[in-house]
Amino acid sequence: MNEVLKLHYDVDGENFTSAGDASVNVKKKLRQMGFSPDVIRRVSIAMYEGEINMVIHACGGEVDVFIYPEEIDIILADKGPGIADVELAMKEGYSTAPDNIRSLGFGAGMGLPNMKRYSDEMKIESKVGAGTKITMKVKVAGE
Amino acid sequence: MKISEIQQLLNADIICGGDFLDRDVYSACGSDMMSDVLAYVKDQGVLLTGLVNPQVVRTAEMMDMRCIVFVRNKLPNEEMVKLAEDNAMVLMATSKRMYEACGKLYCAGLVGKATAKSGAGNE
């Protein structure tokens, strides 16, 4: 794969209002590059949920996006508390988000399932007390 | 359904995006949980919600939605209006409650058309 474009973002964990800024930026870049609306939406929603998760659970983190003609890779890395039981966290409706986050419209236990739903491949590497790294791939051909 | 029809059916006040009322929308979604909204892919939809914070506009932006209706007399703040204006989105507010607002639009032909997982590619 060639013609890679690499984007890097720092996600501010203190500011819920700005959560999503990086995803909006990626969405604009992909639109300029001429990707299909379906690919653009899948990438931006998957990354947006990841960004929101970082702000809710991990005091922020870093996102790297690699854009290839054939696929888009999104790597979200944080130094948060980690996920104790990844299988449980993947269940729709399961959430450890506090009530104040729920009152903002998140914490329905749909974040990780949505990230899996909109990506073609998703890998979670997490260590309790050390952090979480999530790698998502969205295929452009959409097989 | 034209966005102008939604405004009339709900007797709603336009907050911003008044130039885009002749646009068509084909589906709608009513929810106060943004993650639930994000779970369903829709085209050119309208979001009805009683939730007021900037992530509501962000969520609609991610879903390529064209219009947000705030129910129960909720009003967006300046920051939300700015975000919506930047994205050529219509914001409107109605005094109707969620159930009634959704019901009126549904009866007038704007059905939900939830297509969960369509375009997901891996399911």
PDB file of C-alpha atoms in Angstrom:
ATOM      1  CA  MET A   1       0.000   0.000   0.000  1.00  0.00           C
ATOM      2  CA  ASN A   2       1.334   3.423  -0.889  1.00  0.00           C
ATOM      3  CA  GLU A   3       0.421   7.103  -0.781  1.00  0.00           C
ATOM      4  CA  VAL A   4      -0.080   6.994   2.942  1.00  0.00           C
ATOM      5  CA  LEU A   5      -1.240  10.114   4.695  1.00  0.00           C
ATOM      6  CA  LYS A   6      -0.589  10.109   8.412  1.00  0.00           C
ATOM      7  CA  LEU A   7      -2.540  12.281  10.844  1.00  0.00           C
ATOM      8  CA  HIS A   8      -1.875  12.677  14.543  1.00  0.00           C
ATOM      9  CA  TYR A   9      -4.131  14.174  17.208  1.00  0.00           C
ATOM     10  CA  ASP A  10      -3.877  14.773  20.936  1.00  0.00           C
ATOM     11  CA  VAL A  11      -7.267  14.350  22.607  1.00  0.00           C
ATOM     12  CA  ASP A  12      -7.845  16.692  25.536  1.00  0.00           C
ATOM     13  CA  GLY A  13      -9.322  14.678  28.376  1.00  0.00           C
ATOM     14  CA  GLU A  14     -10.452  17.675  30.384  1.00  0.00           C
ATOM     15  CA  ASN A  15     -12.792  19.127  27.815  1.00  0.00           C
ATOM     16  CA  PHE A  16     -15.959  17.215  26.920  1.00  0.00           C
ATOM     17  CA  THR A  17     -17.083  20.057  24.657  1.00  0.00           C
ATOM     18  CA  SER A  18     -14.129  19.669  22.300  1.00  0.00           C
ATOM     19  CA  ALA A  19     -14.410  15.875  22.175  1.00  0.00           C
ATOM     20  CA  GLY A  20     -14.911  14.994  18.545  1.00  0.00           C
ATOM     21  CA  ASP A  21     -12.705  17.742  17.097  1.00  0.00           C
ATOM     22  CA  ALA A  22     -10.202  15.209  15.758  1.00  0.00           C
ATOM     23  CA  SER A  23     -12.934  13.092  14.176  1.00  0.00           C
ATOM     24  CA  VAL A  24     -14.430  16.158  12.497  1.00  0.00           C
ATOM     25  CA  ASN A  25     -10.990  16.998  11.103  1.00  0.00           C
ATOM     26  CA  VAL A  26     -10.510  13.470   9.732  1.00  0.00           C
ATOM     27  CA  LYS A  27     -13.976  13.581   8.219  1.00  0.00           C
ATOM     28  CA  LYS A  28     -13.120  16.799   6.376  1.00  0.00           C
ATOM     29  CA  LYS A  29      -9.791  15.395   5.144  1.00  0.00           C
ATOM     30  CA  LEU A  30     -11.445  12.228   3.812  1.00  0.00           C
ATOM     31  CA  ARG A  31     -14.108  14.285   2.076  1.00  0.00           C
ATOM     32  CA  GLN A  32     -11.445  16.429   0.392  1.00  0.00           C
ATOM     33  CA  MET A  33      -9.665  13.258  -0.716  1.00  0.00           C
ATOM     34  CA  GLY A  34     -12.819  11.980  -2.376  1.00  0.00           C
ATOM     35  CA  PHE A  35     -13.638   8.882  -0.319  1.00  0.00           C
ATOM     36  CA  SER A  36     -17.220   7.580  -0.526  1.00  0.00           C
ATOM     37  CA  PRO A  37     -19.799   8.907   1.984  1.00  0.00           C
ATOM     38  CA  ASP A  38     -20.174   5.412   3.464  1.00  0.00           C
ATOM     39  CA  VAL A  39     -16.437   5.064   4.180  1.00  0.00           C
ATOM     40  CA  ILE A  40     -16.250   8.600   5.542  1.00  0.00           C
ATOM     41  CA  ARG A  41     -19.185   8.023   7.877  1.00  0.00           C
ATOM     42  CA  ARG A  42     -17.886   4.697   9.150  1.00  0.00           C
ATOM     43  CA  VAL A  43     -14.429   6.114   9.881  1.00  0.00           C
ATOM     44  CA  SER A  44     -15.723   9.258  11.544  1.00  0.00           C
ATOM     45  CA  ILE A  45     -18.318   7.511  13.737  1.00  0.00           C
ATOM     46  CA  ALA A  46     -15.878   4.782  14.844  1.00  0.00           C
ATOM     47  CA  MET A  47     -13.222   7.368  15.667  1.00  0.00           C
ATOM     48  CA  TYR A  48     -15.728   9.712  17.337  1.00  0.00           C
ATOM     49  CA  GLU A  49     -16.891   6.962  19.707  1.00  0.00           C
ATOM     50  CA  GLY A  50     -13.230   6.210  20.456  1.00  0.00           C
ATOM     51  CA  GLU A  51     -12.516   9.852  21.139  1.00  0.00           C
ATOM     52  CA  ILE A  52     -15.539  10.146  23.448  1.00  0.00           C
ATOM     53  CA  ASN A  53     -14.397   7.013  25.307  1.00  0.00           C
ATOM     54  CA  MET A  54     -10.942   8.517  25.825  1.00  0.00           C
ATOM     55  CA  VAL A  55     -12.438  11.658  27.339  1.00  0.00           C
ATOM     56  CA  ILE A  56     -14.897   9.759  29.556  1.00  0.00           C
ATOM     57  CA  HIS A  57     -12.603   7.032  30.827  1.00  0.00           C
ATOM     58  CA  ALA A  58      -8.948   7.860  30.238  1.00  0.00           C
ATOM     59  CA  CYS A  59      -8.343  11.618  30.655  1.00  0.00           C
ATOM     60  CA  GLY A  60      -7.618  11.869  26.952  1.00  0.00           C
ATOM     61  CA  GLY A  61      -5.011  10.222  24.773  1.00  0.00           C
ATOM     62  CA  GLU A  62      -3.606  10.139  21.257  1.00  0.00           C
ATOM     63  CA  VAL A  63      -5.073   9.174  17.913  1.00  0.00           C
ATOM     64  CA  ASP A  64      -3.102   8.242  14.805  1.00  0.00           C
ATOM     65  CA  VAL A  65      -4.860   7.856  11.486  1.00  0.00           C
ATOM     66  CA  PHE A  66      -3.216   6.261   8.456  1.00  0.00           C
ATOM     67  CA  ILE A  67      -5.012   6.830   5.173  1.00  0.00           C
ATOM     68  CA  TYR A  68      -4.218   4.385   2.371  1.00  0.00           C
ATOM     69  CA  PRO A  69      -6.113   4.114  -0.915  1.00  0.00           C
ATOM     70  CA  GLU A  70      -7.409   0.690   0.141  1.00  0.00           C
ATOM     71  CA  GLU A  71      -8.076   1.180   3.840  1.00  0.00           C
ATOM     72  CA  ILE A  72      -8.023   3.609   6.715  1.00  0.00           C
ATOM     73  CA  ASP A  73      -6.378   2.601   9.991  1.00  0.00           C
ATOM     74  CA  ILE A  74      -7.237   4.345  13.244  1.00  0.00           C
ATOM     75  CA  ILE A  75      -5.092   3.789  16.328  1.00  0.00           C
ATOM     76  CA  LEU A  76      -6.354   5.151  19.643  1.00  0.00           C
ATOM     77  CA  ALA A  77      -3.933   4.977  22.558  1.00  0.00           C
ATOM     78  CA  ASP A  78      -4.444   6.159  26.118  1.00  0.00           C
ATOM     79  CA  LYS A  79      -2.798   5.837  29.514  1.00  0.00           C
ATOM     80  CA  GLY A  80      -6.108   5.411  31.303  1.00  0.00           C
ATOM     81  CA  PRO A  81      -7.232   2.755  33.795  1.00  0.00           C
ATOM     82  CA  GLY A  82      -7.441  -0.005  31.178  1.00  0.00           C
ATOM     83  CA  ILE A  83     -10.322  -2.414  30.557  1.00  0.00           C
ATOM     84  CA  ALA A  84     -10.539  -5.240  33.085  1.00  0.00           C
ATOM     85  CA  ASP A  85     -12.876  -7.473  31.062  1.00  0.00           C
ATOM     86  CA  VAL A  86     -12.786  -6.709  27.348  1.00  0.00           C
ATOM     87  CA  GLU A  87     -15.474  -9.278  26.502  1.00  0.00           C
ATOM     88  CA  LEU A  88     -17.877  -7.709  28.985  1.00  0.00           C
ATOM     89  CA  ALA A  89     -17.028  -4.187  27.776  1.00  0.00           C
ATOM     90  CA  MET A  90     -17.960  -5.255  24.232  1.00  0.00           C
ATOM     91  CA  LYS A  91     -21.505  -6.188  25.292  1.00  0.00           C
ATOM     92  CA  GLU A  92     -24.124  -3.736  24.079  1.00  0.00           C
ATOM     93  CA  GLY A  93     -25.604  -1.895  27.031  1.00  0.00           C
ATOM     94  CA  TYR A  94     -22.721  -2.542  29.420  1.00  0.00           C
ATOM     95  CA  SER A  95     -21.146   0.682  30.648  1.00  0.00           C
ATOM     96  CA  THR A  96     -19.013   1.919  33.510  1.00  0.00           C
ATOM     97  CA  ALA A  97     -19.563   5.577  32.632  1.00  0.00           C
ATOM     98  CA  PRO A  98     -20.599   7.811  35.565  1.00  0.00           C
ATOM     99  CA  ASP A  99     -24.066   9.390  35.777  1.00  0.00           C
ATOM    100  CA  ASN A 100     -22.843  12.840  34.757  1.00  0.00           C
ATOM    101  CA  ILE A 101     -21.717  11.383  31.420  1.00  0.00           C
ATOM    102  CA  ARG A 102     -25.077   9.665  30.932  1.00  0.00           C
ATOM    103  CA  SER A 103     -26.812  12.975  31.408  1.00  0.00           C
ATOM    104  CA  LEU A 104     -24.756  14.234  28.441  1.00  0.00           C
ATOM    105  CA  GLY A 105     -26.154  11.491  26.204  1.00  0.00           C
ATOM    106  CA  PHE A 106     -23.299   8.986  26.356  1.00  0.00           C
ATOM    107  CA  GLY A 107     -22.536   5.954  28.481  1.00  0.00           C
ATOM    108  CA  ALA A 108     -25.309   3.821  26.985  1.00  0.00           C
ATOM    109  CA  GLY A 109     -22.882   0.955  26.581  1.00  0.00           C
ATOM    110  CA  MET A 110     -22.821   1.353  22.807  1.00  0.00           C
ATOM    111  CA  GLY A 111     -19.396   2.950  22.278  1.00  0.00           C
ATOM    112  CA  LEU A 112     -17.193  -0.107  21.794  1.00  0.00           C
ATOM    113  CA  PRO A 113     -19.954  -2.102  20.008  1.00  0.00           C
ATOM    114  CA  ASN A 114     -20.435   0.827  17.617  1.00  0.00           C
ATOM    115  CA  MET A 115     -16.697   0.983  16.965  1.00  0.00           C
ATOM    116  CA  LYS A 116     -16.752  -2.713  16.059  1.00  0.00           C
ATOM    117  CA  ARG A 117     -19.920  -2.286  13.999  1.00  0.00           C
ATOM    118  CA  TYR A 118     -18.470   0.444  11.798  1.00  0.00           C
ATOM    119  CA  SER A 119     -14.972  -0.956  11.360  1.00  0.00           C
ATOM    120  CA  ASP A 120     -13.950  -4.036   9.393  1.00  0.00           C
ATOM    121  CA  GLU A 121     -11.368  -5.114  11.948  1.00  0.00           C
ATOM    122  CA  MET A 122     -10.896  -4.048  15.542  1.00  0.00           C
ATOM    123  CA  LYS A 123      -8.235  -5.093  18.035  1.00  0.00           C
ATOM    124  CA  ILE A 124      -8.200  -4.084  21.708  1.00  0.00           C
ATOM    125  CA  GLU A 125      -5.008  -4.297  23.723  1.00  0.00           C
ATOM    126  CA  SER A 126      -5.545  -3.239  27.303  1.00  0.00           C
ATOM    127  CA  LYS A 127      -3.736  -3.535  30.599  1.00  0.00           C
ATOM    128  CA  VAL A 128      -5.373  -2.547  33.860  1.00  0.00           C
ATOM    129  CA  GLY A 129      -3.567   0.433  35.342  1.00  0.00           C
ATOM    130  CA  ALA A 130      -1.484   1.009  32.212  1.00  0.00           C
ATOM    131  CA  GLY A 131      -3.832   1.955  29.394  1.00  0.00           C
ATOM    132  CA  THR A 132      -5.636   0.838  26.289  1.00  0.00           C
ATOM    133  CA  LYS A 133      -4.732   0.686  22.615  1.00  0.00           C
ATOM    134  CA  ILE A 134      -7.444   0.133  20.045  1.00  0.00           C
ATOM    135  CA  THR A 135      -6.660  -0.471  16.389  1.00  0.00           C
ATOM    136  CA  MET A 136      -9.482  -0.220  13.853  1.00  0.00           C
ATOM    137  CA  LYS A 137      -9.369  -0.795  10.116  1.00  0.00           C
ATOM    138  CA  VAL A 138     -11.997   0.411   7.688  1.00  0.00           C
ATOM    139  CA  LYS A 139     -11.693  -1.132   4.231  1.00  0.00           C
ATOM    140  CA  VAL A 140     -12.392   1.204   1.353  1.00  0.00           C
ATOM    141  CA  ALA A 141     -13.713  -1.468  -1.004  1.00  0.00           C
ATOM    142  CA  GLY A 142     -16.130  -2.547   1.719  1.00  0.00           C
ATOM    143  CA  GLU A 143     -16.119  -6.254   0.986  1.00  0.00           C
TER     144      GLU A 143
ATOM    145  CA  MET B   1     -40.431  15.331   3.511  1.00  0.00           C
ATOM    146  CA  LYS B   2     -39.239  18.928   3.303  1.00  0.00           C
ATOM    147  CA  ILE B   3     -37.736  20.429   6.442  1.00  0.00           C
ATOM    148  CA  SER B   4     -40.335  23.219   6.126  1.00  0.00           C
ATOM    149  CA  GLU B   5     -43.087  20.605   6.543  1.00  0.00           C
ATOM    150  CA  ILE B   6     -41.466  19.397   9.763  1.00  0.00           C
ATOM    151  CA  GLN B   7     -41.467  22.949  11.052  1.00  0.00           C
ATOM    152  CA  GLN B   8     -45.176  23.340  10.240  1.00  0.00           C
ATOM    153  CA  LEU B   9     -46.216  19.967  11.676  1.00  0.00           C
ATOM    154  CA  LEU B  10     -44.418  20.657  14.944  1.00  0.00           C
ATOM    155  CA  ASN B  11     -45.215  24.359  15.023  1.00  0.00           C
ATOM    156  CA  ALA B  12     -41.490  24.826  15.632  1.00  0.00           C
ATOM    157  CA  ASP B  13     -39.352  27.951  15.798  1.00  0.00           C
ATOM    158  CA  ILE B  14     -36.343  28.032  13.495  1.00  0.00           C
ATOM    159  CA  ILE B  15     -33.143  28.787  15.399  1.00  0.00           C
ATOM    160  CA  CYS B  16     -30.699  28.632  12.502  1.00  0.00           C
ATOM    161  CA  GLY B  17     -30.426  27.294   8.964  1.00  0.00           C
ATOM    162  CA  GLY B  18     -33.556  29.059   7.721  1.00  0.00           C
ATOM    163  CA  ASP B  19     -32.124  29.019   4.202  1.00  0.00           C
ATOM    164  CA  PHE B  20     -32.247  25.232   4.042  1.00  0.00           C
ATOM    165  CA  LEU B  21     -35.939  24.608   4.743  1.00  0.00           C
ATOM    166  CA  ASP B  22     -36.623  23.310   1.236  1.00  0.00           C
ATOM    167  CA  ARG B  23     -34.225  20.407   1.692  1.00  0.00           C
ATOM    168  CA  ASP B  24     -35.625  16.876   1.794  1.00  0.00           C
ATOM    169  CA  VAL B  25     -35.171  14.415   4.634  1.00  0.00           C
ATOM    170  CA  TYR B  26     -36.046  10.744   4.328  1.00  0.00           C
ATOM    171  CA  SER B  27     -35.765   9.373   7.845  1.00  0.00           C
ATOM    172  CA  ALA B  28     -35.870  10.432  11.471  1.00  0.00           C
ATOM    173  CA  CYS B  29     -34.642   9.332  14.864  1.00  0.00           C
ATOM    174  CA  GLY B  30     -35.813  10.383  18.333  1.00  0.00           C
ATOM    175  CA  SER B  31     -33.411   9.856  21.233  1.00  0.00           C
ATOM    176  CA  ASP B  32     -31.648  11.490  24.151  1.00  0.00           C
ATOM    177  CA  MET B  33     -28.837   8.923  24.023  1.00  0.00           C
ATOM    178  CA  MET B  34     -26.305   9.889  21.389  1.00  0.00           C
ATOM    179  CA  SER B  35     -24.624   6.471  21.307  1.00  0.00           C
ATOM    180  CA  ASP B  36     -27.975   4.952  20.327  1.00  0.00           C
ATOM    181  CA  VAL B  37     -28.252   7.495  17.535  1.00  0.00           C
ATOM    182  CA  LEU B  38     -24.771   6.551  16.357  1.00  0.00           C
ATOM    183  CA  ALA B  39     -25.710   2.861  16.276  1.00  0.00           C
ATOM    184  CA  TYR B  40     -27.969   3.347  13.263  1.00  0.00           C
ATOM    185  CA  VAL B  41     -26.918   4.529   9.854  1.00  0.00           C
ATOM    186  CA  LYS B  42     -29.402   6.737   8.102  1.00  0.00           C
ATOM    187  CA  ASP B  43     -29.353   9.052   5.152  1.00  0.00           C
ATOM    188  CA  GLN B  44     -30.184  12.709   5.315  1.00  0.00           C
ATOM    189  CA  GLY B  45     -32.092  12.314   8.535  1.00  0.00           C
ATOM    190  CA  VAL B  46     -33.533  14.492  11.207  1.00  0.00           C
ATOM    191  CA  LEU B  47     -32.773  14.066  14.899  1.00  0.00           C
ATOM    192  CA  LEU B  48     -35.389  14.798  17.569  1.00  0.00           C
ATOM    193  CA  THR B  49     -33.938  15.194  21.044  1.00  0.00           C
ATOM    194  CA  GLY B  50     -34.457  16.808  24.415  1.00  0.00           C
ATOM    195  CA  LEU B  51     -30.731  16.803  25.124  1.00  0.00           C
ATOM    196  CA  VAL B  52     -28.821  20.069  24.972  1.00  0.00           C
ATOM    197  CA  ASN B  53     -25.020  20.001  24.659  1.00  0.00           C
ATOM    198  CA  PRO B  54     -22.547  20.448  21.783  1.00  0.00           C
ATOM    199  CA  GLN B  55     -22.129  16.688  21.329  1.00  0.00           C
ATOM    200  CA  VAL B  56     -25.722  16.559  20.048  1.00  0.00           C
ATOM    201  CA  VAL B  57     -24.699  18.660  17.047  1.00  0.00           C
ATOM    202  CA  ARG B  58     -21.459  16.676  16.693  1.00  0.00           C
ATOM    203  CA  THR B  59     -23.393  13.419  16.641  1.00  0.00           C
ATOM    204  CA  ALA B  60     -25.738  14.746  13.961  1.00  0.00           C
ATOM    205  CA  GLU B  61     -22.740  15.959  11.993  1.00  0.00           C
ATOM    206  CA  MET B  62     -21.113  12.521  12.132  1.00  0.00           C
ATOM    207  CA  MET B  63     -24.343  10.966  10.860  1.00  0.00           C
ATOM    208  CA  ASP B  64     -24.684  13.519   8.044  1.00  0.00           C
ATOM    209  CA  MET B  65     -28.014  14.628   9.477  1.00  0.00           C
ATOM    210  CA  ARG B  66     -29.515  17.849   8.147  1.00  0.00           C
ATOM    211  CA  CYS B  67     -31.828  18.965  10.898  1.00  0.00           C
ATOM    212  CA  ILE B  68     -32.158  18.773  14.692  1.00  0.00           C
ATOM    213  CA  VAL B  69     -35.493  19.350  16.428  1.00  0.00           C
ATOM    214  CA  PHE B  70     -35.291  20.183  20.131  1.00  0.00           C
ATOM    215  CA  VAL B  71     -38.418  19.017  21.927  1.00  0.00           C
ATOM    216  CA  ARG B  72     -39.974  20.099  25.257  1.00  0.00           C
ATOM    217  CA  ASN B  73     -38.985  23.760  24.757  1.00  0.00           C
ATOM    218  CA  LYS B  74     -35.270  22.979  25.038  1.00  0.00           C
ATOM    219  CA  LEU B  75     -33.018  25.576  23.451  1.00  0.00           C
ATOM    220  CA  PRO B  76     -29.452  25.098  22.200  1.00  0.00           C
ATOM    221  CA  ASN B  77     -26.706  27.404  23.441  1.00  0.00           C
ATOM    222  CA  GLU B  78     -24.616  29.732  21.257  1.00  0.00           C
ATOM    223  CA  GLU B  79     -21.832  27.221  20.824  1.00  0.00           C
ATOM    224  CA  MET B  80     -24.265  24.632  19.451  1.00  0.00           C
ATOM    225  CA  VAL B  81     -25.811  27.158  17.075  1.00  0.00           C
ATOM    226  CA  LYS B  82     -22.339  28.087  15.798  1.00  0.00           C
ATOM    227  CA  LEU B  83     -21.464  24.410  15.218  1.00  0.00           C
ATOM    228  CA  ALA B  84     -24.742  23.882  13.366  1.00  0.00           C
ATOM    229  CA  GLU B  85     -24.239  26.972  11.214  1.00  0.00           C
ATOM    230  CA  ASP B  86     -20.741  25.789  10.295  1.00  0.00           C
ATOM    231  CA  ASN B  87     -22.295  22.556   9.062  1.00  0.00           C
ATOM    232  CA  ALA B  88     -25.283  24.049   7.207  1.00  0.00           C
ATOM    233  CA  MET B  89     -27.663  22.319   9.569  1.00  0.00           C
ATOM    234  CA  VAL B  90     -31.165  23.435  10.528  1.00  0.00           C
ATOM    235  CA  LEU B  91     -31.933  23.757  14.249  1.00  0.00           C
ATOM    236  CA  MET B  92     -35.521  24.204  15.414  1.00  0.00           C
ATOM    237  CA  ALA B  93     -37.369  24.064  18.719  1.00  0.00           C
ATOM    238  CA  THR B  94     -40.890  22.871  19.523  1.00  0.00           C
ATOM    239  CA  SER B  95     -42.931  22.879  22.702  1.00  0.00           C
ATOM    240  CA  LYS B  96     -44.181  19.371  21.897  1.00  0.00           C
ATOM    241  CA  ARG B  97     -42.916  16.404  23.859  1.00  0.00           C
ATOM    242  CA  MET B  98     -40.811  13.719  22.225  1.00  0.00           C
ATOM    243  CA  TYR B  99     -43.642  11.187  21.838  1.00  0.00           C
ATOM    244  CA  GLU B 100     -46.039  13.610  20.227  1.00  0.00           C
ATOM    245  CA  ALA B 101     -43.403  15.194  17.980  1.00  0.00           C
ATOM    246  CA  CYS B 102     -42.255  11.792  16.678  1.00  0.00           C
ATOM    247  CA  GLY B 103     -45.870  10.643  16.265  1.00  0.00           C
ATOM    248  CA  LYS B 104     -46.838  13.657  14.185  1.00  0.00           C
ATOM    249  CA  LEU B 105     -43.913  13.219  11.803  1.00  0.00           C
ATOM    250  CA  TYR B 106     -44.474   9.467  11.538  1.00  0.00           C
ATOM    251  CA  CYS B 107     -48.172   9.883  10.730  1.00  0.00           C
ATOM    252  CA  ALA B 108     -47.270  12.431   8.065  1.00  0.00           C
ATOM    253  CA  GLY B 109     -45.121   9.823   6.320  1.00  0.00           C
ATOM    254  CA  LEU B 110     -41.645  10.346   7.769  1.00  0.00           C
ATOM    255  CA  VAL B 111     -40.950   6.833   8.998  1.00  0.00           C
ATOM    256  CA  GLY B 112     -37.947   5.700  11.027  1.00  0.00           C
ATOM    257  CA  LYS B 113     -36.301   3.498   8.408  1.00  0.00           C
ATOM    258  CA  ALA B 114     -33.631   2.333  10.808  1.00  0.00           C
ATOM    259  CA  THR B 115     -31.031   0.415   8.905  1.00  0.00           C
ATOM    260  CA  ALA B 116     -28.875  -0.878  11.709  1.00  0.00           C
ATOM    261  CA  LYS B 117     -25.562  -2.225  10.558  1.00  0.00           C
ATOM    262  CA  SER B 118     -26.134  -1.391   6.910  1.00  0.00           C
ATOM    263  CA  GLY B 119     -22.878  -0.262   5.463  1.00  0.00           C
ATOM    264  CA  ALA B 120     -21.056  -1.730   8.404  1.00  0.00           C
ATOM    265  CA  GLY B 121     -19.281  -4.184   6.164  1.00  0.00           C
ATOM    266  CA  ASN B 122     -18.468  -6.730   8.831  1.00  0.00           C
ATOM    267  CA  GLU B 123     -21.801  -7.993  10.050  1.00  0.00           C
TER     268      GLU B 123
END
